[in-house]
């Protein structure tokens, strides 16, 4: 509407009274004046109602942008994060951290006038309280499918931003965690740990996952303790997993979340001898879901035998309580802190004492090595892969009698990987003696190994020829010998012979050695193979 009609006086009542002091005021003029006043007053009230509420405050919606002076700023031009060396104009806006500032004057920015310098800047908003704190956005707070790839900046969702266990399979797009470089980059290195593995993801032959053996010695006792790869006792947040056969064509995974160990008490030899190299295997047994650790010396050797106990994981084993009294003294017996009967086991590892213990059962020296079982590690009784083989393709002839003498060409060295391991030796000769029988011996250094018990003038031998009058005959002499050299250095084995009386020994040929069809020239050999103790 137009502005209210201004009031203009229409009649001069003062002049009228001066001229006619005895006459009353003219009524029509009084009415006209009052009507003019009323008109202006009424229009003023109508206009006032448009800008003032009944409570006296300014009426809503009346102040618009074109109502303000050009010199009055109602916003700011955001220039981004504050930086030095920028010409900022009055009312330019910048951000420093989570606070927004507006320039109070135009200026060239520098360290001397940067926010929060109140001479140059007004703080207009602080959004710190609006920041999303770690763990505050849960699955329930986000609508399904609301967070698309386009909504997330690369690297924006860090581990600290996600509530534990809230990233489920349904929340991950197909192919997002692929094996290529892009997919791998979405996962922190080492994030998939033992706790995150489902039983179906564990290979059936794994043995132990996230576990290692740590040995300590206290009071003459040796303790074999299970630790995680972090060096701590297993826990709910850092468990160790064991895989066992179940005997029905499948396997089970057992989770260990507490300390687990087995101890050889002071005085318990486990079958070891004073000063003799030995190996102790560490096994785990599935005792109805409870995992037991066991220790066992698998070899038992003597002058007449060399036996290795199998630790086949397909077979059930029993364990004997170690007892803690220093009486666990038998080889080929699994000792555990708690006895168990007919349970499946898995191999955990072994510890070697290559020089043995001066007093077996004293447990006063650390092992030479402790090794976890796994691919590339032979089981007890299996070849280690360390093998030596020599062949004598030519002939050997000697008339030396009455003393053990080398068969030239049948000598070979082997260096065992462990002093506890055994050596399997297979000498094989094709020979002929013309007068009397010949005996053959296998000698390690100066020790006769694998031969019979001999006394007086007799010779310990693994085999020999018999007297044959046919000069075109040949005899095969062979043996399989298991030796315990107790060494980790190059060890020499040689084949020797002894003639009973003056005569002649021929190796790889007959006595007559006739140059005729059907008369052979032969080969002899010596094979050495290291066997896991």
PDB file of N, CA and C in Angstrom, residues 71-80 87-95 100-107 119-124:
ATOM      1  N   UNK A  71      26.730  -1.572   2.351  1.00  0.00           N
ATOM      2  CA  UNK A  71      27.909  -1.639   3.220  1.00  0.00           C
ATOM      3  C   UNK A  71      27.786  -2.725   4.288  1.00  0.00           C
ATOM      4  N   UNK A  72      26.616  -3.343   4.391  1.00  0.00           N
ATOM      5  CA  UNK A  72      26.386  -4.378   5.395  1.00  0.00           C
ATOM      6  C   UNK A  72      26.474  -5.749   4.731  1.00  0.00           C
ATOM      7  N   UNK A  73      27.447  -6.634   5.213  1.00  0.00           N
ATOM      8  CA  UNK A  73      27.633  -7.969   4.645  1.00  0.00           C
ATOM      9  C   UNK A  73      26.788  -8.980   5.406  1.00  0.00           C
ATOM     10  N   UNK A  74      26.123  -9.855   4.655  1.00  0.00           N
ATOM     11  CA  UNK A  74      25.299 -10.878   5.312  1.00  0.00           C
ATOM     12  C   UNK A  74      25.857 -12.289   5.084  1.00  0.00           C
ATOM     13  N   UNK A  75      27.039 -12.474   4.481  1.00  0.00           N
ATOM     14  CA  UNK A  75      27.635 -13.786   4.237  1.00  0.00           C
ATOM     15  C   UNK A  75      29.118 -13.653   3.984  1.00  0.00           C
ATOM     16  N   UNK A  76      29.704 -14.681   3.336  1.00  0.00           N
ATOM     17  CA  UNK A  76      31.122 -14.594   2.997  1.00  0.00           C
ATOM     18  C   UNK A  76      31.387 -15.455   1.770  1.00  0.00           C
ATOM     19  N   UNK A  77      32.463 -15.133   1.092  1.00  0.00           N
ATOM     20  CA  UNK A  77      32.909 -15.899  -0.069  1.00  0.00           C
ATOM     21  C   UNK A  77      33.984 -16.872   0.396  1.00  0.00           C
ATOM     22  N   UNK A  78      33.663 -18.163   0.387  1.00  0.00           N
ATOM     23  CA  UNK A  78      34.598 -19.135   0.939  1.00  0.00           C
ATOM     24  C   UNK A  78      35.774 -19.326  -0.008  1.00  0.00           C
ATOM     25  N   UNK A  79      36.975 -19.111   0.513  1.00  0.00           N
ATOM     26  CA  UNK A  79      38.201 -19.206  -0.281  1.00  0.00           C
ATOM     27  C   UNK A  79      38.998 -20.476   0.027  1.00  0.00           C
ATOM     28  N   UNK A  80      38.424 -21.375   0.824  1.00  0.00           N
ATOM     29  CA  UNK A  80      39.118 -22.611   1.146  1.00  0.00           C
ATOM     30  C   UNK A  80      39.937 -22.494   2.417  1.00  0.00           C
ATOM     31  N   UNK A  87      45.753 -12.596  -1.274  1.00  0.00           N
ATOM     32  CA  UNK A  87      45.058 -11.322  -1.082  1.00  0.00           C
ATOM     33  C   UNK A  87      43.605 -11.620  -0.736  1.00  0.00           C
ATOM     34  N   UNK A  88      43.288 -11.518   0.544  1.00  0.00           N
ATOM     35  CA  UNK A  88      41.923 -11.748   0.991  1.00  0.00           C
ATOM     36  C   UNK A  88      41.174 -10.424   1.007  1.00  0.00           C
ATOM     37  N   UNK A  89      39.918 -10.489   0.550  1.00  0.00           N
ATOM     38  CA  UNK A  89      39.064  -9.307   0.547  1.00  0.00           C
ATOM     39  C   UNK A  89      38.157  -9.335   1.759  1.00  0.00           C
ATOM     40  N   UNK A  90      37.616  -8.185   2.083  1.00  0.00           N
ATOM     41  CA  UNK A  90      36.680  -8.126   3.197  1.00  0.00           C
ATOM     42  C   UNK A  90      35.539  -9.105   2.951  1.00  0.00           C
ATOM     43  N   UNK A  91      35.163  -9.821   3.949  1.00  0.00           N
ATOM     44  CA  UNK A  91      34.092 -10.828   3.929  1.00  0.00           C
ATOM     45  C   UNK A  91      34.489 -12.130   3.234  1.00  0.00           C
ATOM     46  N   UNK A  92      35.766 -12.271   2.844  1.00  0.00           N
ATOM     47  CA  UNK A  92      36.211 -13.585   2.372  1.00  0.00           C
ATOM     48  C   UNK A  92      36.222 -14.560   3.549  1.00  0.00           C
ATOM     49  N   UNK A  93      35.881 -15.817   3.271  1.00  0.00           N
ATOM     50  CA  UNK A  93      35.868 -16.828   4.317  1.00  0.00           C
ATOM     51  C   UNK A  93      36.969 -17.856   4.115  1.00  0.00           C
ATOM     52  N   UNK A  94      37.513 -18.330   5.227  1.00  0.00           N
ATOM     53  CA  UNK A  94      38.538 -19.372   5.189  1.00  0.00           C
ATOM     54  C   UNK A  94      38.244 -20.375   6.297  1.00  0.00           C
ATOM     55  N   UNK A  95      38.907 -21.534   6.190  1.00  0.00           N
ATOM     56  CA  UNK A  95      38.788 -22.557   7.227  1.00  0.00           C
ATOM     57  C   UNK A  95      40.162 -22.844   7.796  1.00  0.00           C
ATOM     58  N   UNK A 100      35.526 -21.831  10.949  1.00  0.00           N
ATOM     59  CA  UNK A 100      35.417 -20.920   9.810  1.00  0.00           C
ATOM     60  C   UNK A 100      35.623 -19.484  10.292  1.00  0.00           C
ATOM     61  N   UNK A 101      36.355 -18.696   9.476  1.00  0.00           N
ATOM     62  CA  UNK A 101      36.614 -17.288   9.791  1.00  0.00           C
ATOM     63  C   UNK A 101      36.197 -16.422   8.605  1.00  0.00           C
ATOM     64  N   UNK A 102      35.810 -15.145   8.916  1.00  0.00           N
ATOM     65  CA  UNK A 102      35.473 -14.169   7.880  1.00  0.00           C
ATOM     66  C   UNK A 102      36.394 -12.970   8.022  1.00  0.00           C
ATOM     67  N   UNK A 103      36.950 -12.527   6.875  1.00  0.00           N
ATOM     68  CA  UNK A 103      37.891 -11.411   6.891  1.00  0.00           C
ATOM     69  C   UNK A 103      37.181 -10.112   7.265  1.00  0.00           C
ATOM     70  N   UNK A 104      37.783  -9.354   8.182  1.00  0.00           N
ATOM     71  CA  UNK A 104      37.219  -8.067   8.602  1.00  0.00           C
ATOM     72  C   UNK A 104      37.723  -6.930   7.722  1.00  0.00           C
ATOM     73  N   UNK A 105      38.802  -7.189   6.997  1.00  0.00           N
ATOM     74  CA  UNK A 105      39.349  -6.171   6.101  1.00  0.00           C
ATOM     75  C   UNK A 105      40.144  -6.871   5.017  1.00  0.00           C
ATOM     76  N   UNK A 106      40.366  -6.151   3.935  1.00  0.00           N
ATOM     77  CA  UNK A 106      41.184  -6.697   2.859  1.00  0.00           C
ATOM     78  C   UNK A 106      42.648  -6.620   3.263  1.00  0.00           C
ATOM     79  N   UNK A 107      43.399  -7.717   2.990  1.00  0.00           N
ATOM     80  CA  UNK A 107      44.800  -7.736   3.377  1.00  0.00           C
ATOM     81  C   UNK A 107      45.529  -8.877   2.676  1.00  0.00           C
ATOM     82  N   UNK A 119      42.110  -8.937  14.854  1.00  0.00           N
ATOM     83  CA  UNK A 119      42.156  -7.678  14.110  1.00  0.00           C
ATOM     84  C   UNK A 119      41.748  -7.900  12.661  1.00  0.00           C
ATOM     85  N   UNK A 120      42.036  -9.064  12.140  1.00  0.00           N
ATOM     86  CA  UNK A 120      41.785  -9.331  10.730  1.00  0.00           C
ATOM     87  C   UNK A 120      40.654 -10.321  10.487  1.00  0.00           C
ATOM     88  N   UNK A 121      40.290 -11.095  11.507  1.00  0.00           N
ATOM     89  CA  UNK A 121      39.336 -12.174  11.272  1.00  0.00           C
ATOM     90  C   UNK A 121      38.298 -12.259  12.387  1.00  0.00           C
ATOM     91  N   UNK A 122      37.075 -12.613  11.985  1.00  0.00           N
ATOM     92  CA  UNK A 122      36.019 -12.964  12.931  1.00  0.00           C
ATOM     93  C   UNK A 122      35.749 -14.464  12.810  1.00  0.00           C
ATOM     94  N   UNK A 123      35.729 -15.163  13.955  1.00  0.00           N
ATOM     95  CA  UNK A 123      35.325 -16.571  13.944  1.00  0.00           C
ATOM     96  C   UNK A 123      33.815 -16.628  13.831  1.00  0.00           C
ATOM     97  N   UNK A 124      33.320 -17.335  12.820  1.00  0.00           N
ATOM     98  CA  UNK A 124      31.870 -17.339  12.599  1.00  0.00           C
ATOM     99  C   UNK A 124      31.229 -18.705  12.833  1.00  0.00           C
TER     100      UNK A 124
END
